[in-house]
Structure formats: C-alpha cells, structure tokens
PDB file of C-alpha atoms in Angstrom:
ATOM      1  CA  MET A  25      -0.158  -0.156   0.167  1.00 56.00           C
ATOM      2  CA  GLN A  26       2.921   2.302   0.813  1.00 60.00           C
ATOM      3  CA  ARG A  27       4.397   1.585  -2.322  1.00 66.00           C
ATOM      4  CA  VAL A  28       1.574   2.378  -4.665  1.00 59.00           C
ATOM      5  CA  LEU A  29       1.048   5.853  -2.433  1.00 55.00           C
ATOM      6  CA  LYS A  30       4.407   6.343  -3.638  1.00 65.00           C
ATOM      7  CA  ILE A  31       4.045   5.990  -7.007  1.00 66.00           C
ATOM      8  CA  GLY A  32       0.848   7.857  -6.970  1.00 63.00           C
ATOM      9  CA  SER A  33       2.439  11.025  -5.097  1.00 67.00           C
ATOM     10  CA  TYR A  34       5.189  10.710  -7.921  1.00 74.00           C
ATOM     11  CA  VAL A  35       2.752  10.798 -10.869  1.00 76.00           C
ATOM     12  CA  LEU A  36       0.698  13.347  -9.230  1.00 71.00           C
ATOM     13  CA  PHE A  37       4.017  15.483  -8.752  1.00 76.00           C
ATOM     14  CA  VAL A  38       5.284  14.796 -12.163  1.00 80.00           C
ATOM     15  CA  ILE A  39       1.557  15.752 -13.808  1.00 81.00           C
ATOM     16  CA  VAL A  40       1.256  19.016 -11.732  1.00 80.00           C
ATOM     17  CA  LEU A  41       4.990  20.240 -12.949  1.00 82.00           C
ATOM     18  CA  LEU A  42       4.133  19.478 -16.487  1.00 87.00           C
ATOM     19  CA  LEU A  43       1.095  21.643 -15.682  1.00 85.00           C
ATOM     20  CA  ALA A  44       3.466  24.665 -14.312  1.00 86.00           C
ATOM     21  CA  ILE A  45       6.105  24.252 -17.170  1.00 89.00           C
ATOM     22  CA  LEU A  46       3.494  24.544 -19.818  1.00 89.00           C
ATOM     23  CA  LEU A  47       2.342  27.306 -18.172  1.00 88.00           C
ATOM     24  CA  THR A  48       5.810  28.945 -17.648  1.00 89.00           C
ATOM     25  CA  ILE A  49       6.201  28.648 -21.336  1.00 91.00           C
ATOM     26  CA  ASN A  50       2.992  30.439 -22.221  1.00 89.00           C
ATOM     27  CA  THR A  51       4.119  33.400 -19.825  1.00 91.00           C
ATOM     28  CA  LEU A  52       7.200  33.327 -21.377  1.00 89.00           C
ATOM     29  CA  THR A  53       5.769  34.174 -25.040  1.00 92.00           C
ATOM     30  CA  TYR A  54       5.578  37.659 -23.397  1.00 93.00           C
ATOM     31  CA  LEU A  55       8.846  38.311 -24.004  1.00 91.00           C
ATOM     32  CA  ASN A  56       8.122  39.863 -27.217  1.00 92.00           C
ATOM     33  CA  PHE A  57       6.855  42.823 -25.358  1.00 91.00           C
ATOM     34  CA  ASP A  58       4.120  43.395 -27.721  1.00 93.00           C
ATOM     35  CA  SER A  59       1.191  45.677 -25.859  1.00 93.00           C
ATOM     36  CA  ARG A  60      -1.240  44.088 -27.807  1.00 93.00           C
ATOM     37  CA  TYR A  61      -0.423  40.421 -27.570  1.00 93.00           C
ATOM     38  CA  SER A  62      -2.889  37.726 -26.820  1.00 90.00           C
ATOM     39  CA  PHE A  63      -4.392  38.771 -23.309  1.00 89.00           C
ATOM     40  CA  LEU A  64      -2.956  42.421 -23.097  1.00 94.00           C
ATOM     41  CA  ARG A  65      -5.673  43.224 -26.181  1.00 94.00           C
ATOM     42  CA  ILE A  66      -8.440  43.272 -23.836  1.00 91.00           C
ATOM     43  CA  LYS A  67      -6.700  45.722 -21.087  1.00 94.00           C
ATOM     44  CA  GLN A  68      -5.758  48.165 -23.414  1.00 95.00           C
ATOM     45  CA  GLU A  69      -7.748  51.051 -21.079  1.00 94.00           C
ATOM     46  CA  ALA A  70      -5.863  49.438 -18.170  1.00 95.00           C
ATOM     47  CA  ILE A  71      -2.333  49.719 -20.480  1.00 95.00           C
ATOM     48  CA  ALA A  72      -3.217  53.675 -21.105  1.00 95.00           C
ATOM     49  CA  THR A  73      -3.002  54.722 -17.250  1.00 95.00           C
ATOM     50  CA  GLY A  74       0.722  53.552 -17.586  1.00 95.00           C
ATOM     51  CA  TRP A  75       0.403  51.357 -14.292  1.00 96.00           C
ATOM     52  CA  TYR A  76      -0.664  48.297 -15.733  1.00 96.00           C
ATOM     53  CA  LEU A  77       1.791  46.986 -18.257  1.00 95.00           C
ATOM     54  CA  PRO A  78       4.956  47.270 -16.056  1.00 95.00           C
ATOM     55  CA  ALA A  79       2.768  45.693 -13.339  1.00 97.00           C
ATOM     56  CA  TYR A  80       1.797  42.682 -15.689  1.00 96.00           C
ATOM     57  CA  TYR A  81       5.272  42.240 -17.115  1.00 95.00           C
ATOM     58  CA  ALA A  82       6.648  42.008 -13.277  1.00 95.00           C
ATOM     59  CA  HIS A  83       4.166  39.430 -12.374  1.00 95.00           C
ATOM     60  CA  VAL A  84       3.744  37.425 -15.291  1.00 93.00           C
ATOM     61  CA  LEU A  85       7.494  37.065 -16.844  1.00 91.00           C
ATOM     62  CA  LEU A  86       8.838  36.173 -13.586  1.00 92.00           C
ATOM     63  CA  GLY A  87       5.792  34.642 -12.223  1.00 92.00           C
ATOM     64  CA  GLY A  88       6.058  31.382 -14.008  1.00 90.00           C
ATOM     65  CA  LEU A  89       9.915  31.260 -13.311  1.00 93.00           C
ATOM     66  CA  ILE A  90       9.102  31.609  -9.643  1.00 95.00           C
ATOM     67  CA  LEU A  91       6.525  28.714 -10.035  1.00 93.00           C
ATOM     68  CA  LEU A  92       9.097  26.116 -11.503  1.00 91.00           C
ATOM     69  CA  SER A  93      11.791  27.104  -8.695  1.00 92.00           C
ATOM     70  CA  GLY A  94       9.463  26.591  -5.895  1.00 90.00           C
ATOM     71  CA  PHE A  95       8.384  22.934  -7.098  1.00 85.00           C
ATOM     72  CA  PHE A  96      12.547  22.383  -7.042  1.00 84.00           C
ATOM     73  CA  GLN A  97      12.265  24.125  -3.541  1.00 83.00           C
ATOM     74  CA  LEU A  98       9.838  21.900  -2.114  1.00 80.00           C
ATOM     75  CA  TYR A  99      11.089  18.693  -4.037  1.00 74.00           C
ATOM     76  CA  PRO A 100      12.113  16.302  -0.907  1.00 68.00           C
ATOM     77  CA  ASN A 101      15.568  16.270   0.210  1.00 73.00           C
ATOM     78  CA  ALA A 102      16.287  19.242  -2.476  1.00 73.00           C
ATOM     79  CA  TYR A 103      18.011  21.279   0.227  1.00 76.00           C
ATOM     80  CA  ARG A 104      20.393  18.207   1.125  1.00 77.00           C
ATOM     81  CA  ASN A 105      21.192  16.770  -2.111  1.00 81.00           C
ATOM     82  CA  PHE A 106      21.240  20.161  -3.920  1.00 83.00           C
ATOM     83  CA  PRO A 107      22.120  22.626  -1.054  1.00 85.00           C
ATOM     84  CA  SER A 108      23.689  25.505  -3.439  1.00 88.00           C
ATOM     85  CA  ALA A 109      21.180  25.201  -5.715  1.00 88.00           C
ATOM     86  CA  HIS A 110      18.500  25.143  -3.065  1.00 89.00           C
ATOM     87  CA  ARG A 111      19.474  28.508  -1.440  1.00 91.00           C
ATOM     88  CA  ARG A 112      20.209  30.555  -4.881  1.00 93.00           C
ATOM     89  CA  LEU A 113      16.878  29.516  -6.271  1.00 92.00           C
ATOM     90  CA  GLY A 114      15.038  30.066  -2.820  1.00 93.00           C
ATOM     91  CA  TYR A 115      16.797  33.401  -3.008  1.00 95.00           C
ATOM     92  CA  PHE A 116      15.525  34.072  -6.568  1.00 96.00           C
ATOM     93  CA  TYR A 117      12.128  32.878  -5.267  1.00 96.00           C
ATOM     94  CA  VAL A 118      11.645  35.131  -2.617  1.00 97.00           C
ATOM     95  CA  MET A 119      13.101  38.183  -4.097  1.00 97.00           C
ATOM     96  CA  GLY A 120      11.050  37.850  -7.126  1.00 97.00           C
ATOM     97  CA  ILE A 121       7.911  37.601  -5.394  1.00 98.00           C
ATOM     98  CA  LEU A 122       8.756  40.277  -2.814  1.00 98.00           C
ATOM     99  CA  PHE A 123       9.928  42.847  -5.204  1.00 97.00           C
ATOM    100  CA  PHE A 124       8.232  42.240  -8.651  1.00 97.00           C
ATOM    101  CA  ALA A 125       5.544  39.387  -8.819  1.00 97.00           C
ATOM    102  CA  ALA A 126       3.434  40.064  -5.773  1.00 97.00           C
ATOM    103  CA  PRO A 127       3.743  44.186  -6.298  1.00 97.00           C
ATOM    104  CA  GLY A 128       2.513  43.365  -9.606  1.00 97.00           C
ATOM    105  CA  GLY A 129      -0.145  41.248  -8.904  1.00 96.00           C
ATOM    106  CA  LEU A 130      -1.232  43.980  -6.562  1.00 96.00           C
ATOM    107  CA  VAL A 131      -1.514  46.594  -9.015  1.00 96.00           C
ATOM    108  CA  MET A 132      -3.105  44.271 -11.712  1.00 96.00           C
ATOM    109  CA  SER A 133      -5.977  43.380  -9.091  1.00 94.00           C
ATOM    110  CA  LEU A 134      -7.053  47.200  -9.024  1.00 94.00           C
ATOM    111  CA  PHE A 135      -7.664  46.980 -12.968  1.00 94.00           C
ATOM    112  CA  ILE A 136      -9.389  43.671 -13.078  1.00 88.00           C
ATOM    113  CA  GLY A 137     -12.727  44.830 -13.317  1.00 82.00           C
ATOM    114  CA  ARG A 138     -14.792  41.922 -12.117  1.00 83.00           C
ATOM    115  CA  GLY A 139     -16.462  43.364  -9.167  1.00 87.00           C
ATOM    116  CA  PRO A 140     -15.984  43.663  -5.640  1.00 92.00           C
ATOM    117  CA  VAL A 141     -15.619  40.110  -4.419  1.00 92.00           C
ATOM    118  CA  VAL A 142     -12.890  39.417  -7.195  1.00 92.00           C
ATOM    119  CA  LEU A 143     -11.219  42.439  -6.239  1.00 94.00           C
ATOM    120  CA  THR A 144     -11.016  41.230  -2.662  1.00 96.00           C
ATOM    121  CA  SER A 145      -9.924  37.847  -3.594  1.00 96.00           C
ATOM    122  CA  PHE A 146      -6.986  38.959  -5.542  1.00 95.00           C
ATOM    123  CA  LEU A 147      -5.893  41.765  -2.944  1.00 96.00           C
ATOM    124  CA  LEU A 148      -6.286  39.544  -0.017  1.00 97.00           C
ATOM    125  CA  GLN A 149      -4.263  36.342  -2.171  1.00 97.00           C
ATOM    126  CA  THR A 150      -1.184  38.834  -3.016  1.00 97.00           C
ATOM    127  CA  VAL A 151      -0.896  40.424   0.547  1.00 97.00           C
ATOM    128  CA  LEU A 152      -1.205  36.795   2.145  1.00 98.00           C
ATOM    129  CA  TRP A 153       1.393  35.770  -0.915  1.00 98.00           C
ATOM    130  CA  PHE A 154       3.693  38.437   0.223  1.00 98.00           C
ATOM    131  CA  THR A 155       3.357  38.023   3.766  1.00 98.00           C
ATOM    132  CA  PHE A 156       4.005  34.295   3.826  1.00 98.00           C
ATOM    133  CA  THR A 157       7.023  34.602   1.428  1.00 98.00           C
ATOM    134  CA  ALA A 158       8.636  36.999   3.673  1.00 98.00           C
ATOM    135  CA  ILE A 159       8.005  35.383   7.176  1.00 98.00           C
ATOM    136  CA  ALA A 160       9.752  32.181   5.203  1.00 97.00           C
ATOM    137  CA  PHE A 161      12.618  34.432   4.366  1.00 97.00           C
ATOM    138  CA  ASP A 162      12.705  35.622   8.356  1.00 97.00           C
ATOM    139  CA  ARG A 163      12.834  32.094   9.574  1.00 97.00           C
ATOM    140  CA  ILE A 164      15.427  30.741   7.339  1.00 95.00           C
ATOM    141  CA  ARG A 165      17.720  34.201   8.445  1.00 95.00           C
ATOM    142  CA  LYS A 166      16.558  33.059  11.915  1.00 96.00           C
ATOM    143  CA  ARG A 167      17.752  29.295  11.426  1.00 93.00           C
ATOM    144  CA  GLN A 168      14.301  28.264  12.393  1.00 95.00           C
ATOM    145  CA  ILE A 169      14.237  25.394   9.358  1.00 91.00           C
ATOM    146  CA  ASP A 170      11.130  23.655  10.266  1.00 92.00           C
ATOM    147  CA  ALA A 171       9.328  26.916  10.338  1.00 95.00           C
ATOM    148  CA  HIS A 172      10.880  28.149   7.481  1.00 95.00           C
ATOM    149  CA  ARG A 173       9.804  24.976   5.419  1.00 92.00           C
ATOM    150  CA  GLU A 174       6.172  25.469   6.342  1.00 95.00           C
ATOM    151  CA  TRP A 175       5.794  29.112   5.534  1.00 97.00           C
ATOM    152  CA  MET A 176       7.431  28.110   1.872  1.00 95.00           C
ATOM    153  CA  TRP A 177       4.666  25.557   1.783  1.00 95.00           C
ATOM    154  CA  ARG A 178       2.029  28.296   2.333  1.00 97.00           C
ATOM    155  CA  SER A 179       3.818  30.466   0.171  1.00 97.00           C
ATOM    156  CA  PHE A 180       4.113  28.098  -2.509  1.00 96.00           C
ATOM    157  CA  ALA A 181       0.123  26.985  -1.969  1.00 95.00           C
ATOM    158  CA  LEU A 182      -0.661  30.913  -3.023  1.00 97.00           C
ATOM    159  CA  THR A 183       2.073  30.357  -6.037  1.00 96.00           C
ATOM    160  CA  PHE A 184       0.600  27.553  -7.366  1.00 94.00           C
ATOM    161  CA  ALA A 185      -3.202  29.416  -7.498  1.00 95.00           C
ATOM    162  CA  ALA A 186      -1.647  30.812 -10.855  1.00 92.00           C
ATOM    163  CA  VAL A 187      -1.936  26.745 -12.192  1.00 91.00           C
ATOM    164  CA  THR A 188      -5.196  25.972  -9.901  1.00 92.00           C
ATOM    165  CA  LEU A 189      -6.797  29.143 -11.820  1.00 89.00           C
ATOM    166  CA  ARG A 190      -6.561  28.096 -15.159  1.00 84.00           C
ATOM    167  CA  ILE A 191      -7.392  24.623 -14.533  1.00 85.00           C
ATOM    168  CA  TYR A 192     -11.093  25.811 -13.403  1.00 83.00           C
ATOM    169  CA  ILE A 193     -11.294  28.435 -16.086  1.00 80.00           C
ATOM    170  CA  TYR A 194     -10.478  25.363 -18.576  1.00 79.00           C
ATOM    171  CA  ILE A 195     -12.780  22.814 -16.979  1.00 79.00           C
ATOM    172  CA  PHE A 196     -15.732  25.019 -16.418  1.00 75.00           C
ATOM    173  CA  SER A 197     -15.533  27.318 -19.491  1.00 68.00           C
ATOM    174  CA  TRP A 198     -17.311  24.573 -21.330  1.00 67.00           C
ATOM    175  CA  SER A 199     -20.466  24.889 -18.755  1.00 64.00           C
ATOM    176  CA  PHE A 200     -20.287  28.286 -17.351  1.00 63.00           C
ATOM    177  CA  GLU A 201     -20.314  31.626 -18.820  1.00 63.00           C
ATOM    178  CA  LEU A 202     -17.177  33.096 -17.227  1.00 60.00           C
ATOM    179  CA  ALA A 203     -17.754  36.567 -18.549  1.00 61.00           C
ATOM    180  CA  GLN A 204     -20.441  36.606 -15.584  1.00 68.00           C
ATOM    181  CA  PRO A 205     -18.904  38.473 -12.570  1.00 66.00           C
ATOM    182  CA  SER A 206     -20.481  35.598  -9.915  1.00 75.00           C
ATOM    183  CA  ALA A 207     -19.113  32.798 -11.949  1.00 77.00           C
ATOM    184  CA  TYR A 208     -15.316  34.376 -11.928  1.00 81.00           C
ATOM    185  CA  ALA A 209     -15.935  35.446  -8.311  1.00 87.00           C
ATOM    186  CA  VAL A 210     -16.339  31.712  -7.380  1.00 87.00           C
ATOM    187  CA  PHE A 211     -12.880  30.760  -9.376  1.00 88.00           C
ATOM    188  CA  SER A 212     -11.219  33.313  -8.009  1.00 90.00           C
ATOM    189  CA  TRP A 213     -11.499  32.271  -4.703  1.00 94.00           C
ATOM    190  CA  LEU A 214     -11.545  28.538  -5.372  1.00 93.00           C
ATOM    191  CA  SER A 215      -7.945  28.933  -7.295  1.00 93.00           C
ATOM    192  CA  TRP A 216      -6.100  29.268  -3.926  1.00 96.00           C
ATOM    193  CA  VAL A 217      -8.429  28.726  -0.692  1.00 97.00           C
ATOM    194  CA  PRO A 218      -8.168  25.475  -1.042  1.00 95.00           C
ATOM    195  CA  ASN A 219      -4.655  25.280  -1.989  1.00 95.00           C
ATOM    196  CA  LEU A 220      -3.792  26.488   1.791  1.00 96.00           C
ATOM    197  CA  VAL A 221      -6.557  24.403   3.272  1.00 96.00           C
ATOM    198  CA  VAL A 222      -4.755  20.977   1.530  1.00 93.00           C
ATOM    199  CA  VAL A 223      -1.288  22.805   2.819  1.00 94.00           C
ATOM    200  CA  GLU A 224      -2.603  23.123   6.221  1.00 95.00           C
ATOM    201  CA  LEU A 225      -3.643  19.356   6.626  1.00 93.00           C
ATOM    202  CA  PHE A 226      -0.415  18.424   4.674  1.00 89.00           C
ATOM    203  CA  LEU A 227       1.598  20.117   7.592  1.00 92.00           C
ATOM    204  CA  ARG A 228      -0.561  18.821  10.232  1.00 90.00           C
ATOM    205  CA  SER A 229      -0.295  15.339   9.096  1.00 86.00           C
ATOM    206  CA  LYS A 230       3.483  15.964   9.101  1.00 80.00           C
ATOM    207  CA  ARG A 231       3.654  17.297  12.614  1.00 78.00           C
ATOM    208  CA  ARG A 232       1.248  14.449  13.839  1.00 73.00           C
ATOM    209  CA  THR A 233       4.077  11.827  12.309  1.00 65.00           C
ATOM    210  CA  ILE A 234       7.048  13.300  14.020  1.00 59.00           C
ATOM    211  CA  ARG A 235       5.343  13.613  17.127  1.00 56.00           C
ATOM    212  CA  TYR A 236       4.866   9.713  16.975  1.00 48.00           C
TER     213      TYR A 236
END
C-alpha cells in the first residue's frame, strides 16, 4: 500500500509539474513585449494608465519562473542533495515574489474589473502571498528550518494558484459563462483557498507523524 501511495504521489507530482511548465512557457511568450499581444489586447484601457503594463510584466514574466523554482525548493531532500542550488533558487523565489510578482499582482488586481468579490479575493491572496514569503525568508535567516519549510509551503500554495485558476477556468468554461462576475468570483476564491487548506492538512499530518 505504501508503495502504491508513493508511486501515486510521484505521478501526481509529474502531472502538476508538467502543467506548471506549460504555464511558464506560455508566460515567456510575452517576452515579445507587444502591448497588444494575446491577453493584453483586452486590457488597453488599463495599459493606457501607465501602471498596468509594468505590473503585468513583473508579475507574469517572473511568475512562471518563480513557480518552477518553487517546485525545486519543495522537492523532497532538495535542500540536502543540492544545497547551493536550493539556496540560490530560494533567493530568486523570495526576492522575485517580494519585489516583482506580488507588487505586480497587487497593481493588476486594481484593474481586473470583475466586481468587489473578485477584487477582494485577489487583493487578499496577494497580501498573504507577500506575507507568507516574507515570513519564510525571516525564518531561514533565523535558522528556524522547520518553521521556514512550513511557511514556504504556504507561500507555494498561493504561487500554485496560477495553475489551479487556469485549471478551473478550462474545466468549467465548457458549462459556465465566465464573463459573468458571479462565476469568475467563485473561481477566483477556489484558485487559492483550497490550496491553503490542503497545505495546512499536509503540515498537520507531518507534525503528527513526527510527534509519534
């Protein structure tokens, strides 16, 4: 049974990693810096303010790379087997979120235009993302390894929301009209709240295993 669970966890990891790679490849297509490319075509009014485009590039272009670096950080024993890479990628992950991706996401949230429920979701998610990542960085500077690891899991739960949001949109776009504020509001909260719940349950189970 243990072997089956181990194989299943690795299969799930590979599937999720592939989804993250696909998302990252898509974000890197914006390196053409064409302000009318793909999704940006519908954000011309926001772009005209001068605030949206820099925030978009800071959030999206780095976001994909941050997502992949997070996978490596949380891979079992990466910090033991590849300490130098773990340290450098961890620094990239933290600084990328604190100085680029989270501030960029915060500015982008102000232009989303899908109602107060969606706005609240993205603003709260961004603030928590920044906060959890900052706490994780503070804990490793204080050599509190276990606390650092737990806060990194919480941070990554919110990083991974980029993938889960797109999964929900893809699955439910066949049966829901996503242009409706109520539909997008549900997906905006589903993209990150369940992630945090799953991570908290995972961390609790690990603590219980260590205790006994």
